[in-house]
């Protein structure tokens, strides 16, 4: 799964597209990674091409799309899904990048760059995320917040900054379109997004 800065970039871009820039939407975009439940339950994973990935059909059928936090939760899961199913197999040469943890070093290098590139305010993000109290693992939350402070320098081993930034932009558009599609199904959603 991509790092916290990536999730905050997508939260911003999807939130702007769907007019959902509330604190709840921002908080919801990190919830799957900080819940008390184990990772499998918080993401409800199934076997993907290379890794376990969120079961998007399960979540489409079980989330309340009238709730900004649940829309954000779904946004997070969609980013994880497309990153693991599409980006990693095509763009990451080292398929062991998660096992050898080298991809996490890349996240540490990219976090500061992504925040700057997409004009995200780290203090504002931290303020919003620390207001999260329901069913969270405080250690996981503090770990994710600490990742925003890392000023790791060095050469990226698994990700290319330009290519990955473009992926985040493109996938935000795709996620927005998918949410709009789900919103058009009367059984799931009664709100209407302004485009």
PDB file of N, CA and C in Angstrom, residues 3-16 21-22 25-27 29 79 110-129 148-149 164-165 168-169 172:
ATOM      1  N   UNK A   3       2.168   5.111   0.983  1.00  0.00           N
ATOM      2  CA  UNK A   3       2.332   5.764   2.266  1.00  0.00           C
ATOM      3  C   UNK A   3       1.285   6.840   2.539  1.00  0.00           C
ATOM      4  N   UNK A   4       1.355   7.403   3.745  1.00  0.00           N
ATOM      5  CA  UNK A   4       0.355   8.363   4.203  1.00  0.00           C
ATOM      6  C   UNK A   4       0.289   9.608   3.317  1.00  0.00           C
ATOM      7  N   UNK A   5       1.415  10.108   2.847  1.00  0.00           N
ATOM      8  CA  UNK A   5       1.376  11.307   2.001  1.00  0.00           C
ATOM      9  C   UNK A   5       0.602  11.027   0.720  1.00  0.00           C
ATOM     10  N   UNK A   6       0.769   9.832   0.162  1.00  0.00           N
ATOM     11  CA  UNK A   6       0.029   9.454  -1.041  1.00  0.00           C
ATOM     12  C   UNK A   6      -1.472   9.453  -0.781  1.00  0.00           C
ATOM     13  N   UNK A   7      -1.863   8.923   0.368  1.00  0.00           N
ATOM     14  CA  UNK A   7      -3.289   8.914   0.717  1.00  0.00           C
ATOM     15  C   UNK A   7      -3.820  10.331   0.928  1.00  0.00           C
ATOM     16  N   UNK A   8      -3.001  11.200   1.477  1.00  0.00           N
ATOM     17  CA  UNK A   8      -3.448  12.576   1.681  1.00  0.00           C
ATOM     18  C   UNK A   8      -3.544  13.332   0.354  1.00  0.00           C
ATOM     19  N   UNK A   9      -2.650  13.031  -0.592  1.00  0.00           N
ATOM     20  CA  UNK A   9      -2.732  13.631  -1.933  1.00  0.00           C
ATOM     21  C   UNK A   9      -4.046  13.222  -2.593  1.00  0.00           C
ATOM     22  N   UNK A  10      -4.336  11.929  -2.564  1.00  0.00           N
ATOM     23  CA  UNK A  10      -5.562  11.443  -3.196  1.00  0.00           C
ATOM     24  C   UNK A  10      -6.794  11.981  -2.469  1.00  0.00           C
ATOM     25  N   UNK A  11      -6.722  12.091  -1.147  1.00  0.00           N
ATOM     26  CA  UNK A  11      -7.838  12.682  -0.394  1.00  0.00           C
ATOM     27  C   UNK A  11      -8.100  14.104  -0.881  1.00  0.00           C
ATOM     28  N   UNK A  12      -7.045  14.854  -1.069  1.00  0.00           N
ATOM     29  CA  UNK A  12      -7.198  16.236  -1.542  1.00  0.00           C
ATOM     30  C   UNK A  12      -7.794  16.270  -2.950  1.00  0.00           C
ATOM     31  N   UNK A  13      -7.235  15.492  -3.868  1.00  0.00           N
ATOM     32  CA  UNK A  13      -7.667  15.541  -5.262  1.00  0.00           C
ATOM     33  C   UNK A  13      -9.091  15.014  -5.449  1.00  0.00           C
ATOM     34  N   UNK A  14      -9.403  13.899  -4.804  1.00  0.00           N
ATOM     35  CA  UNK A  14     -10.761  13.350  -4.889  1.00  0.00           C
ATOM     36  C   UNK A  14     -11.739  14.278  -4.172  1.00  0.00           C
ATOM     37  N   UNK A  15     -11.335  14.777  -3.013  1.00  0.00           N
ATOM     38  CA  UNK A  15     -12.185  15.706  -2.267  1.00  0.00           C
ATOM     39  C   UNK A  15     -12.514  16.947  -3.077  1.00  0.00           C
ATOM     40  N   UNK A  16     -11.530  17.483  -3.793  1.00  0.00           N
ATOM     41  CA  UNK A  16     -11.780  18.659  -4.638  1.00  0.00           C
ATOM     42  C   UNK A  16     -12.739  18.315  -5.773  1.00  0.00           C
ATOM     43  N   UNK A  21     -14.327  18.224   0.736  1.00  0.00           N
ATOM     44  CA  UNK A  21     -13.143  18.602   1.505  1.00  0.00           C
ATOM     45  C   UNK A  21     -13.463  18.882   2.967  1.00  0.00           C
ATOM     46  N   UNK A  22     -14.070  17.918   3.614  1.00  0.00           N
ATOM     47  CA  UNK A  22     -14.357  18.050   5.039  1.00  0.00           C
ATOM     48  C   UNK A  22     -13.268  17.337   5.835  1.00  0.00           C
ATOM     49  N   UNK A  25     -13.723  13.631   5.670  1.00  0.00           N
ATOM     50  CA  UNK A  25     -13.231  12.976   4.456  1.00  0.00           C
ATOM     51  C   UNK A  25     -11.717  12.779   4.540  1.00  0.00           C
ATOM     52  N   UNK A  26     -11.008  13.746   5.060  1.00  0.00           N
ATOM     53  CA  UNK A  26      -9.554  13.614   5.203  1.00  0.00           C
ATOM     54  C   UNK A  26      -9.232  12.506   6.211  1.00  0.00           C
ATOM     55  N   UNK A  27      -9.918  12.525   7.367  1.00  0.00           N
ATOM     56  CA  UNK A  27      -9.683  11.493   8.387  1.00  0.00           C
ATOM     57  C   UNK A  27      -9.995  10.103   7.855  1.00  0.00           C
ATOM     58  N   UNK A  29      -9.685   8.907   5.033  1.00  0.00           N
ATOM     59  CA  UNK A  29      -8.687   8.425   4.085  1.00  0.00           C
ATOM     60  C   UNK A  29      -7.501   7.741   4.754  1.00  0.00           C
ATOM     61  N   UNK A  79      -7.342   3.321  -3.682  1.00  0.00           N
ATOM     62  CA  UNK A  79      -5.938   3.656  -3.947  1.00  0.00           C
ATOM     63  C   UNK A  79      -5.052   2.447  -3.667  1.00  0.00           C
ATOM     64  N   UNK A 110       9.732  10.231  -0.437  1.00  0.00           N
ATOM     65  CA  UNK A 110       8.677  10.907  -1.204  1.00  0.00           C
ATOM     66  C   UNK A 110       7.715  11.747  -0.364  1.00  0.00           C
ATOM     67  N   UNK A 111       7.519  11.397   0.906  1.00  0.00           N
ATOM     68  CA  UNK A 111       6.507  12.089   1.710  1.00  0.00           C
ATOM     69  C   UNK A 111       6.640  13.603   1.644  1.00  0.00           C
ATOM     70  N   UNK A 112       7.820  14.108   1.962  1.00  0.00           N
ATOM     71  CA  UNK A 112       8.044  15.554   1.964  1.00  0.00           C
ATOM     72  C   UNK A 112       7.838  16.140   0.568  1.00  0.00           C
ATOM     73  N   UNK A 113       8.313  15.437  -0.439  1.00  0.00           N
ATOM     74  CA  UNK A 113       8.185  15.914  -1.821  1.00  0.00           C
ATOM     75  C   UNK A 113       6.730  15.957  -2.272  1.00  0.00           C
ATOM     76  N   UNK A 114       5.952  14.946  -1.909  1.00  0.00           N
ATOM     77  CA  UNK A 114       4.540  14.925  -2.285  1.00  0.00           C
ATOM     78  C   UNK A 114       3.759  16.025  -1.577  1.00  0.00           C
ATOM     79  N   UNK A 115       4.043  16.234  -0.297  1.00  0.00           N
ATOM     80  CA  UNK A 115       3.358  17.302   0.434  1.00  0.00           C
ATOM     81  C   UNK A 115       3.605  18.651  -0.244  1.00  0.00           C
ATOM     82  N   UNK A 116       4.852  18.884  -0.623  1.00  0.00           N
ATOM     83  CA  UNK A 116       5.199  20.150  -1.281  1.00  0.00           C
ATOM     84  C   UNK A 116       4.586  20.236  -2.678  1.00  0.00           C
ATOM     85  N   UNK A 117       4.754  19.204  -3.447  1.00  0.00           N
ATOM     86  CA  UNK A 117       4.284  19.196  -4.839  1.00  0.00           C
ATOM     87  C   UNK A 117       2.772  19.434  -4.936  1.00  0.00           C
ATOM     88  N   UNK A 118       2.010  18.852  -4.010  1.00  0.00           N
ATOM     89  CA  UNK A 118       0.551  18.962  -4.060  1.00  0.00           C
ATOM     90  C   UNK A 118       0.009  19.989  -3.070  1.00  0.00           C
ATOM     91  N   UNK A 119       0.905  20.824  -2.563  1.00  0.00           N
ATOM     92  CA  UNK A 119       0.528  21.942  -1.701  1.00  0.00           C
ATOM     93  C   UNK A 119      -0.331  21.502  -0.514  1.00  0.00           C
ATOM     94  N   UNK A 120       0.170  20.510   0.210  1.00  0.00           N
ATOM     95  CA  UNK A 120      -0.513  20.017   1.403  1.00  0.00           C
ATOM     96  C   UNK A 120       0.180  20.560   2.642  1.00  0.00           C
ATOM     97  N   UNK A 121      -0.611  20.995   3.592  1.00  0.00           N
ATOM     98  CA  UNK A 121      -0.087  21.550   4.832  1.00  0.00           C
ATOM     99  C   UNK A 121       0.027  20.448   5.884  1.00  0.00           C
ATOM    100  N   UNK A 122       1.255  20.078   6.207  1.00  0.00           N
ATOM    101  CA  UNK A 122       1.505  18.994   7.147  1.00  0.00           C
ATOM    102  C   UNK A 122       0.866  19.270   8.510  1.00  0.00           C
ATOM    103  N   UNK A 123       0.940  20.498   8.997  1.00  0.00           N
ATOM    104  CA  UNK A 123       0.357  20.830  10.307  1.00  0.00           C
ATOM    105  C   UNK A 123      -1.153  20.659  10.292  1.00  0.00           C
ATOM    106  N   UNK A 124      -1.783  21.075   9.215  1.00  0.00           N
ATOM    107  CA  UNK A 124      -3.228  20.934   9.091  1.00  0.00           C
ATOM    108  C   UNK A 124      -3.628  19.455   9.048  1.00  0.00           C
ATOM    109  N   UNK A 125      -2.891  18.667   8.289  1.00  0.00           N
ATOM    110  CA  UNK A 125      -3.168  17.225   8.211  1.00  0.00           C
ATOM    111  C   UNK A 125      -3.052  16.604   9.593  1.00  0.00           C
ATOM    112  N   UNK A 126      -1.982  16.916  10.298  1.00  0.00           N
ATOM    113  CA  UNK A 126      -1.773  16.352  11.630  1.00  0.00           C
ATOM    114  C   UNK A 126      -2.889  16.771  12.591  1.00  0.00           C
ATOM    115  N   UNK A 127      -3.295  18.034  12.513  1.00  0.00           N
ATOM    116  CA  UNK A 127      -4.373  18.530  13.379  1.00  0.00           C
ATOM    117  C   UNK A 127      -5.663  17.754  13.118  1.00  0.00           C
ATOM    118  N   UNK A 128      -5.984  17.570  11.858  1.00  0.00           N
ATOM    119  CA  UNK A 128      -7.213  16.855  11.486  1.00  0.00           C
ATOM    120  C   UNK A 128      -7.143  15.387  11.905  1.00  0.00           C
ATOM    121  N   UNK A 129      -6.023  14.742  11.631  1.00  0.00           N
ATOM    122  CA  UNK A 129      -5.912  13.310  11.922  1.00  0.00           C
ATOM    123  C   UNK A 129      -5.863  13.008  13.411  1.00  0.00           C
ATOM    124  N   UNK A 148       5.171  11.634   8.224  1.00  0.00           N
ATOM    125  CA  UNK A 148       5.085  12.948   7.584  1.00  0.00           C
ATOM    126  C   UNK A 148       6.268  13.836   7.951  1.00  0.00           C
ATOM    127  N   UNK A 149       6.914  13.536   9.087  1.00  0.00           N
ATOM    128  CA  UNK A 149       8.037  14.348   9.569  1.00  0.00           C
ATOM    129  C   UNK A 149       9.397  13.874   9.065  1.00  0.00           C
ATOM    130  N   UNK A 164       5.178   8.402 -10.293  1.00  0.00           N
ATOM    131  CA  UNK A 164       4.283   8.124  -9.178  1.00  0.00           C
ATOM    132  C   UNK A 164       3.335   9.298  -8.941  1.00  0.00           C
ATOM    133  N   UNK A 165       3.818  10.512  -9.079  1.00  0.00           N
ATOM    134  CA  UNK A 165       2.956  11.693  -8.936  1.00  0.00           C
ATOM    135  C   UNK A 165       1.864  11.688 -10.005  1.00  0.00           C
ATOM    136  N   UNK A 168      -0.771   9.223  -9.063  1.00  0.00           N
ATOM    137  CA  UNK A 168      -1.694   9.743  -8.038  1.00  0.00           C
ATOM    138  C   UNK A 168      -2.741  10.671  -8.655  1.00  0.00           C
ATOM    139  N   UNK A 169      -2.325  11.492  -9.592  1.00  0.00           N
ATOM    140  CA  UNK A 169      -3.278  12.387 -10.275  1.00  0.00           C
ATOM    141  C   UNK A 169      -4.289  11.573 -11.077  1.00  0.00           C
ATOM    142  N   UNK A 172      -6.634   9.436  -8.910  1.00  0.00           N
ATOM    143  CA  UNK A 172      -7.624  10.272  -8.220  1.00  0.00           C
ATOM    144  C   UNK A 172      -8.810  10.546  -9.139  1.00  0.00           C
TER     145      UNK A 172
END
